[in-house]
Amino acid sequence: MVKIGFICEGKTEKNIIESDSFQEWLRLNSFDCSLPVIDAKGNGNLLPHKIEALRQELLDRGVHKIIILTDLDVDSCITSTRQRITERADQLIIVAVKQIEAWFLSDTQTLQNLFSDPAFVFNLPEEEMSPFATLQQLFLAKTNRGVGSKSILVSRMLNYGFSIEQAAQHPNCPSARYFLTKLQTLASAN
């Protein structure tokens, strides 16, 4: 078992990583995840001089590898996001394209269940500039119920079965697939 710890940009990422389904995926892939996941409370706190205390907390818990999960947001490319955070030998930086909510748009099975629409597919989830706003509009149109906040959205998605594995199966969600692949590679290297 590889002991890992997560630092996430915000509450949405934290809730996804701490979800029962993802914790089970980690166990099945030979990971021991140190809980609770650390919420950096915004990508501005993922700068080298601000992240050190968060990293030290995980190292003090005995983790072997630190996984940082953040959004691309307004950065021009994934490389610039990684450089902003600063790569280190004991950590892995995963960048969700645009925003993590694009992974929700990629989980076709969960959205079909939520919307009671077996034909629903969102074709280009990682091209959405604001996937949360898109999801708000979809929920209102498909269920006549809004999703007022990101915390309500993540709770509803997790309650209806959202999983990163399902998002990674979407042909146009390479960042979710990359995330799982990098973790599997990490597990097989140990």
PDB file of C-alpha atoms in Angstrom:
ATOM      1  CA  MET A   1       0.000   0.000   0.000  1.00  0.00           C
ATOM      2  CA  VAL A   2       1.200   3.452  -0.932  1.00  0.00           C
ATOM      3  CA  LYS A   3       0.283   6.075   1.648  1.00  0.00           C
ATOM      4  CA  ILE A   4      -0.870   9.209  -0.152  1.00  0.00           C
ATOM      5  CA  GLY A   5      -2.330  12.532   0.889  1.00  0.00           C
ATOM      6  CA  PHE A   6      -4.308  15.053  -1.095  1.00  0.00           C
ATOM      7  CA  ILE A   7      -4.231  18.826  -1.189  1.00  0.00           C
ATOM      8  CA  CYS A   8      -7.211  20.102  -3.143  1.00  0.00           C
ATOM      9  CA  GLU A   9      -7.964  23.554  -4.483  1.00  0.00           C
ATOM     10  CA  GLY A  10     -11.399  23.679  -2.878  1.00  0.00           C
ATOM     11  CA  LYS A  11     -14.337  21.938  -1.238  1.00  0.00           C
ATOM     12  CA  THR A  12     -15.634  20.341  -4.442  1.00  0.00           C
ATOM     13  CA  GLU A  13     -12.367  18.500  -5.070  1.00  0.00           C
ATOM     14  CA  LYS A  14     -12.097  17.588  -1.355  1.00  0.00           C
ATOM     15  CA  ASN A  15     -15.609  16.093  -1.342  1.00  0.00           C
ATOM     16  CA  ILE A  16     -14.912  14.065  -4.495  1.00  0.00           C
ATOM     17  CA  ILE A  17     -11.656  12.660  -3.100  1.00  0.00           C
ATOM     18  CA  GLU A  18     -13.227  11.859   0.291  1.00  0.00           C
ATOM     19  CA  SER A  19     -16.279  10.196  -1.306  1.00  0.00           C
ATOM     20  CA  ASP A  20     -16.862   6.540  -0.498  1.00  0.00           C
ATOM     21  CA  SER A  21     -16.632   5.532  -4.162  1.00  0.00           C
ATOM     22  CA  PHE A  22     -13.253   7.167  -4.708  1.00  0.00           C
ATOM     23  CA  GLN A  23     -11.865   5.926  -1.395  1.00  0.00           C
ATOM     24  CA  GLU A  24     -12.894   2.409  -2.440  1.00  0.00           C
ATOM     25  CA  TRP A  25     -11.156   2.900  -5.820  1.00  0.00           C
ATOM     26  CA  LEU A  26      -8.008   3.968  -3.977  1.00  0.00           C
ATOM     27  CA  ARG A  27      -8.088   0.884  -1.721  1.00  0.00           C
ATOM     28  CA  LEU A  28      -8.607  -1.418  -4.705  1.00  0.00           C
ATOM     29  CA  ASN A  29      -5.578   0.193  -6.352  1.00  0.00           C
ATOM     30  CA  SER A  30      -3.309  -0.306  -3.315  1.00  0.00           C
ATOM     31  CA  PHE A  31      -3.499   3.187  -1.815  1.00  0.00           C
ATOM     32  CA  ASP A  32      -3.897   4.198   1.795  1.00  0.00           C
ATOM     33  CA  CYS A  33      -5.326   7.720   1.710  1.00  0.00           C
ATOM     34  CA  SER A  34      -4.575   9.992   4.651  1.00  0.00           C
ATOM     35  CA  LEU A  35      -7.791  11.697   5.733  1.00  0.00           C
ATOM     36  CA  PRO A  36      -8.983  14.340   5.989  1.00  0.00           C
ATOM     37  CA  VAL A  37      -8.078  15.715   2.579  1.00  0.00           C
ATOM     38  CA  ILE A  38      -6.624  19.217   2.869  1.00  0.00           C
ATOM     39  CA  ASP A  39      -8.688  22.027   1.324  1.00  0.00           C
ATOM     40  CA  ALA A  40      -6.296  24.793   0.235  1.00  0.00           C
ATOM     41  CA  LYS A  41      -9.277  27.174  -0.021  1.00  0.00           C
ATOM     42  CA  GLY A  42      -8.462  28.488  -3.486  1.00  0.00           C
ATOM     43  CA  ASN A  43      -5.760  28.184  -6.121  1.00  0.00           C
ATOM     44  CA  GLY A  44      -4.030  31.288  -4.731  1.00  0.00           C
ATOM     45  CA  ASN A  45      -3.086  29.151  -1.743  1.00  0.00           C
ATOM     46  CA  LEU A  46      -1.341  26.636  -3.999  1.00  0.00           C
ATOM     47  CA  LEU A  47       1.659  28.922  -4.422  1.00  0.00           C
ATOM     48  CA  PRO A  48       5.029  27.589  -3.200  1.00  0.00           C
ATOM     49  CA  HIS A  49       5.291  29.914  -0.177  1.00  0.00           C
ATOM     50  CA  LYS A  50       1.719  29.108   0.944  1.00  0.00           C
ATOM     51  CA  ILE A  51       1.627  25.377   0.217  1.00  0.00           C
ATOM     52  CA  GLU A  52       4.615  24.392   2.353  1.00  0.00           C
ATOM     53  CA  ALA A  53       2.638  24.225   5.625  1.00  0.00           C
ATOM     54  CA  LEU A  54      -0.012  22.065   3.899  1.00  0.00           C
ATOM     55  CA  ARG A  55       2.669  19.755   2.504  1.00  0.00           C
ATOM     56  CA  GLN A  56       4.328  19.489   5.919  1.00  0.00           C
ATOM     57  CA  GLU A  57       1.033  18.501   7.532  1.00  0.00           C
ATOM     58  CA  LEU A  58       0.774  15.553   5.118  1.00  0.00           C
ATOM     59  CA  LEU A  59       4.437  14.605   5.528  1.00  0.00           C
ATOM     60  CA  ASP A  60       3.931  14.640   9.320  1.00  0.00           C
ATOM     61  CA  ARG A  61       1.076  12.165   8.787  1.00  0.00           C
ATOM     62  CA  GLY A  62       3.578   9.830   7.079  1.00  0.00           C
ATOM     63  CA  VAL A  63       2.423  10.061   3.468  1.00  0.00           C
ATOM     64  CA  HIS A  64       4.808   8.861   0.762  1.00  0.00           C
ATOM     65  CA  LYS A  65       3.330  10.916  -2.055  1.00  0.00           C
ATOM     66  CA  ILE A  66       1.357  14.165  -2.089  1.00  0.00           C
ATOM     67  CA  ILE A  67      -1.295  14.593  -4.762  1.00  0.00           C
ATOM     68  CA  ILE A  68      -2.390  18.136  -5.585  1.00  0.00           C
ATOM     69  CA  LEU A  69      -5.715  18.453  -7.407  1.00  0.00           C
ATOM     70  CA  THR A  70      -6.519  21.838  -8.893  1.00  0.00           C
ATOM     71  CA  ASP A  71      -8.329  23.491 -11.799  1.00  0.00           C
ATOM     72  CA  LEU A  72      -6.855  25.099 -14.881  1.00  0.00           C
ATOM     73  CA  ASP A  73      -9.149  28.093 -14.294  1.00  0.00           C
ATOM     74  CA  VAL A  74      -7.675  31.051 -16.192  1.00  0.00           C
ATOM     75  CA  ASP A  75      -4.121  29.733 -16.628  1.00  0.00           C
ATOM     76  CA  SER A  76      -3.115  29.483 -20.272  1.00  0.00           C
ATOM     77  CA  CYS A  77      -2.047  25.838 -20.028  1.00  0.00           C
ATOM     78  CA  ILE A  78      -1.521  22.924 -17.665  1.00  0.00           C
ATOM     79  CA  THR A  79       2.250  23.449 -17.722  1.00  0.00           C
ATOM     80  CA  SER A  80       1.933  27.003 -16.382  1.00  0.00           C
ATOM     81  CA  THR A  81      -0.365  25.771 -13.587  1.00  0.00           C
ATOM     82  CA  ARG A  82       2.195  23.127 -12.611  1.00  0.00           C
ATOM     83  CA  GLN A  83       5.023  25.660 -12.733  1.00  0.00           C
ATOM     84  CA  ARG A  84       3.016  28.095 -10.576  1.00  0.00           C
ATOM     85  CA  ILE A  85       2.574  25.408  -7.925  1.00  0.00           C
ATOM     86  CA  THR A  86       6.146  24.115  -8.387  1.00  0.00           C
ATOM     87  CA  GLU A  87       6.744  20.443  -9.035  1.00  0.00           C
ATOM     88  CA  ARG A  88       8.613  18.316  -6.517  1.00  0.00           C
ATOM     89  CA  ALA A  89       9.786  14.718  -6.462  1.00  0.00           C
ATOM     90  CA  ASP A  90       7.352  13.697  -3.700  1.00  0.00           C
ATOM     91  CA  GLN A  91       4.234  15.181  -5.245  1.00  0.00           C
ATOM     92  CA  LEU A  92       1.988  14.774  -8.251  1.00  0.00           C
ATOM     93  CA  ILE A  93       0.034  17.742  -9.627  1.00  0.00           C
ATOM     94  CA  ILE A  94      -3.222  16.963 -11.415  1.00  0.00           C
ATOM     95  CA  VAL A  95      -4.978  19.768 -13.274  1.00  0.00           C
ATOM     96  CA  ALA A  96      -8.647  19.417 -14.214  1.00  0.00           C
ATOM     97  CA  VAL A  97      -9.213  21.193 -17.512  1.00  0.00           C
ATOM     98  CA  LYS A  98     -11.080  24.460 -16.939  1.00  0.00           C
ATOM     99  CA  GLN A  99     -12.849  23.433 -13.715  1.00  0.00           C
ATOM    100  CA  ILE A 100     -13.439  20.203 -11.807  1.00  0.00           C
ATOM    101  CA  GLU A 101     -17.185  20.477 -12.541  1.00  0.00           C
ATOM    102  CA  ALA A 102     -16.388  19.440 -16.125  1.00  0.00           C
ATOM    103  CA  TRP A 103     -15.886  15.968 -14.639  1.00  0.00           C
ATOM    104  CA  PHE A 104     -19.527  16.077 -13.517  1.00  0.00           C
ATOM    105  CA  LEU A 105     -20.583  16.913 -17.094  1.00  0.00           C
ATOM    106  CA  SER A 106     -18.532  13.886 -18.200  1.00  0.00           C
ATOM    107  CA  ASP A 107     -20.313  11.376 -15.985  1.00  0.00           C
ATOM    108  CA  THR A 108     -23.047  10.490 -18.461  1.00  0.00           C
ATOM    109  CA  GLN A 109     -24.490   7.668 -16.368  1.00  0.00           C
ATOM    110  CA  THR A 110     -25.034   9.834 -13.277  1.00  0.00           C
ATOM    111  CA  LEU A 111     -26.524  12.710 -15.280  1.00  0.00           C
ATOM    112  CA  GLN A 112     -28.863  10.327 -17.096  1.00  0.00           C
ATOM    113  CA  ASN A 113     -30.071   9.069 -13.702  1.00  0.00           C
ATOM    114  CA  LEU A 114     -30.420  12.566 -12.268  1.00  0.00           C
ATOM    115  CA  PHE A 115     -32.285  13.888 -15.297  1.00  0.00           C
ATOM    116  CA  SER A 116     -34.330  10.704 -15.863  1.00  0.00           C
ATOM    117  CA  ASP A 117     -33.124  10.925 -19.452  1.00  0.00           C
ATOM    118  CA  PRO A 118     -31.398   7.765 -20.752  1.00  0.00           C
ATOM    119  CA  ALA A 119     -30.380   9.572 -23.944  1.00  0.00           C
ATOM    120  CA  PHE A 120     -28.592  12.485 -22.242  1.00  0.00           C
ATOM    121  CA  VAL A 121     -24.955  13.015 -23.246  1.00  0.00           C
ATOM    122  CA  PHE A 122     -22.852  16.144 -22.873  1.00  0.00           C
ATOM    123  CA  ASN A 123     -20.420  15.996 -25.765  1.00  0.00           C
ATOM    124  CA  LEU A 124     -17.612  18.437 -24.920  1.00  0.00           C
ATOM    125  CA  PRO A 125     -17.418  18.839 -21.144  1.00  0.00           C
ATOM    126  CA  GLU A 126     -13.868  20.149 -20.962  1.00  0.00           C
ATOM    127  CA  GLU A 127     -14.573  22.900 -23.477  1.00  0.00           C
ATOM    128  CA  GLU A 128     -17.109  24.584 -21.194  1.00  0.00           C
ATOM    129  CA  MET A 129     -15.828  27.903 -19.868  1.00  0.00           C
ATOM    130  CA  SER A 130     -18.037  27.599 -16.777  1.00  0.00           C
ATOM    131  CA  PRO A 131     -19.165  24.017 -16.281  1.00  0.00           C
ATOM    132  CA  PHE A 132     -20.872  24.910 -12.981  1.00  0.00           C
ATOM    133  CA  ALA A 133     -23.073  27.504 -14.723  1.00  0.00           C
ATOM    134  CA  THR A 134     -23.823  24.960 -17.461  1.00  0.00           C
ATOM    135  CA  LEU A 135     -24.833  22.399 -14.835  1.00  0.00           C
ATOM    136  CA  GLN A 136     -27.057  24.974 -13.111  1.00  0.00           C
ATOM    137  CA  GLN A 137     -28.868  25.588 -16.409  1.00  0.00           C
ATOM    138  CA  LEU A 138     -29.164  21.866 -17.158  1.00  0.00           C
ATOM    139  CA  PHE A 139     -30.598  21.067 -13.725  1.00  0.00           C
ATOM    140  CA  LEU A 140     -33.172  23.832 -14.051  1.00  0.00           C
ATOM    141  CA  ALA A 141     -34.166  22.752 -17.564  1.00  0.00           C
ATOM    142  CA  LYS A 142     -34.202  19.000 -16.886  1.00  0.00           C
ATOM    143  CA  THR A 143     -35.503  18.803 -13.298  1.00  0.00           C
ATOM    144  CA  ASN A 144     -37.209  22.161 -12.707  1.00  0.00           C
ATOM    145  CA  ARG A 145     -34.933  22.421  -9.677  1.00  0.00           C
ATOM    146  CA  GLY A 146     -31.874  24.584  -9.532  1.00  0.00           C
ATOM    147  CA  VAL A 147     -28.514  23.916  -7.972  1.00  0.00           C
ATOM    148  CA  GLY A 148     -27.796  27.022  -5.949  1.00  0.00           C
ATOM    149  CA  SER A 149     -24.258  26.302  -4.858  1.00  0.00           C
ATOM    150  CA  LYS A 150     -21.321  24.088  -5.683  1.00  0.00           C
ATOM    151  CA  SER A 151     -21.703  22.255  -2.374  1.00  0.00           C
ATOM    152  CA  ILE A 152     -25.306  21.342  -3.254  1.00  0.00           C
ATOM    153  CA  LEU A 153     -24.179  20.216  -6.711  1.00  0.00           C
ATOM    154  CA  VAL A 154     -21.366  17.977  -5.454  1.00  0.00           C
ATOM    155  CA  SER A 155     -23.653  16.474  -2.820  1.00  0.00           C
ATOM    156  CA  ARG A 156     -26.333  15.695  -5.387  1.00  0.00           C
ATOM    157  CA  MET A 157     -23.844  14.272  -7.876  1.00  0.00           C
ATOM    158  CA  LEU A 158     -22.252  12.019  -5.240  1.00  0.00           C
ATOM    159  CA  ASN A 159     -25.656  10.896  -3.938  1.00  0.00           C
ATOM    160  CA  TYR A 160     -26.624   9.825  -7.465  1.00  0.00           C
ATOM    161  CA  GLY A 161     -23.438   7.853  -8.036  1.00  0.00           C
ATOM    162  CA  PHE A 162     -20.844  10.220  -9.525  1.00  0.00           C
ATOM    163  CA  SER A 163     -17.446   8.619  -9.878  1.00  0.00           C
ATOM    164  CA  ILE A 164     -14.218   9.765 -11.438  1.00  0.00           C
ATOM    165  CA  GLU A 165     -14.062   6.373 -13.143  1.00  0.00           C
ATOM    166  CA  GLN A 166     -17.305   7.080 -15.007  1.00  0.00           C
ATOM    167  CA  ALA A 167     -16.133  10.590 -15.913  1.00  0.00           C
ATOM    168  CA  ALA A 168     -12.860   9.118 -17.208  1.00  0.00           C
ATOM    169  CA  GLN A 169     -14.802   6.874 -19.601  1.00  0.00           C
ATOM    170  CA  HIS A 170     -16.127   9.929 -21.457  1.00  0.00           C
ATOM    171  CA  PRO A 171     -14.239  10.262 -24.758  1.00  0.00           C
ATOM    172  CA  ASN A 172     -13.800  14.012 -24.245  1.00  0.00           C
ATOM    173  CA  CYS A 173     -12.653  14.099 -20.617  1.00  0.00           C
ATOM    174  CA  PRO A 174      -8.934  13.362 -20.816  1.00  0.00           C
ATOM    175  CA  SER A 175      -8.060  15.094 -17.527  1.00  0.00           C
ATOM    176  CA  ALA A 176     -10.139  12.617 -15.464  1.00  0.00           C
ATOM    177  CA  ARG A 177      -8.610   9.711 -17.400  1.00  0.00           C
ATOM    178  CA  TYR A 178      -5.113  11.200 -16.905  1.00  0.00           C
ATOM    179  CA  PHE A 179      -5.745  11.515 -13.158  1.00  0.00           C
ATOM    180  CA  LEU A 180      -6.650   7.836 -12.762  1.00  0.00           C
ATOM    181  CA  THR A 181      -3.851   6.703 -15.072  1.00  0.00           C
ATOM    182  CA  LYS A 182      -1.230   8.686 -13.137  1.00  0.00           C
ATOM    183  CA  LEU A 183      -2.445   7.203  -9.872  1.00  0.00           C
ATOM    184  CA  GLN A 184      -2.355   3.656 -11.308  1.00  0.00           C
ATOM    185  CA  THR A 185       1.168   4.279 -12.588  1.00  0.00           C
ATOM    186  CA  LEU A 186       2.181   5.508  -9.133  1.00  0.00           C
ATOM    187  CA  ALA A 187       0.728   2.380  -7.510  1.00  0.00           C
ATOM    188  CA  SER A 188       2.473   0.028  -9.939  1.00  0.00           C
ATOM    189  CA  ALA A 189       5.825   1.775  -9.390  1.00  0.00           C
ATOM    190  CA  ASN A 190       5.771   0.918  -5.680  1.00  0.00           C
TER     191      ASN A 190
END
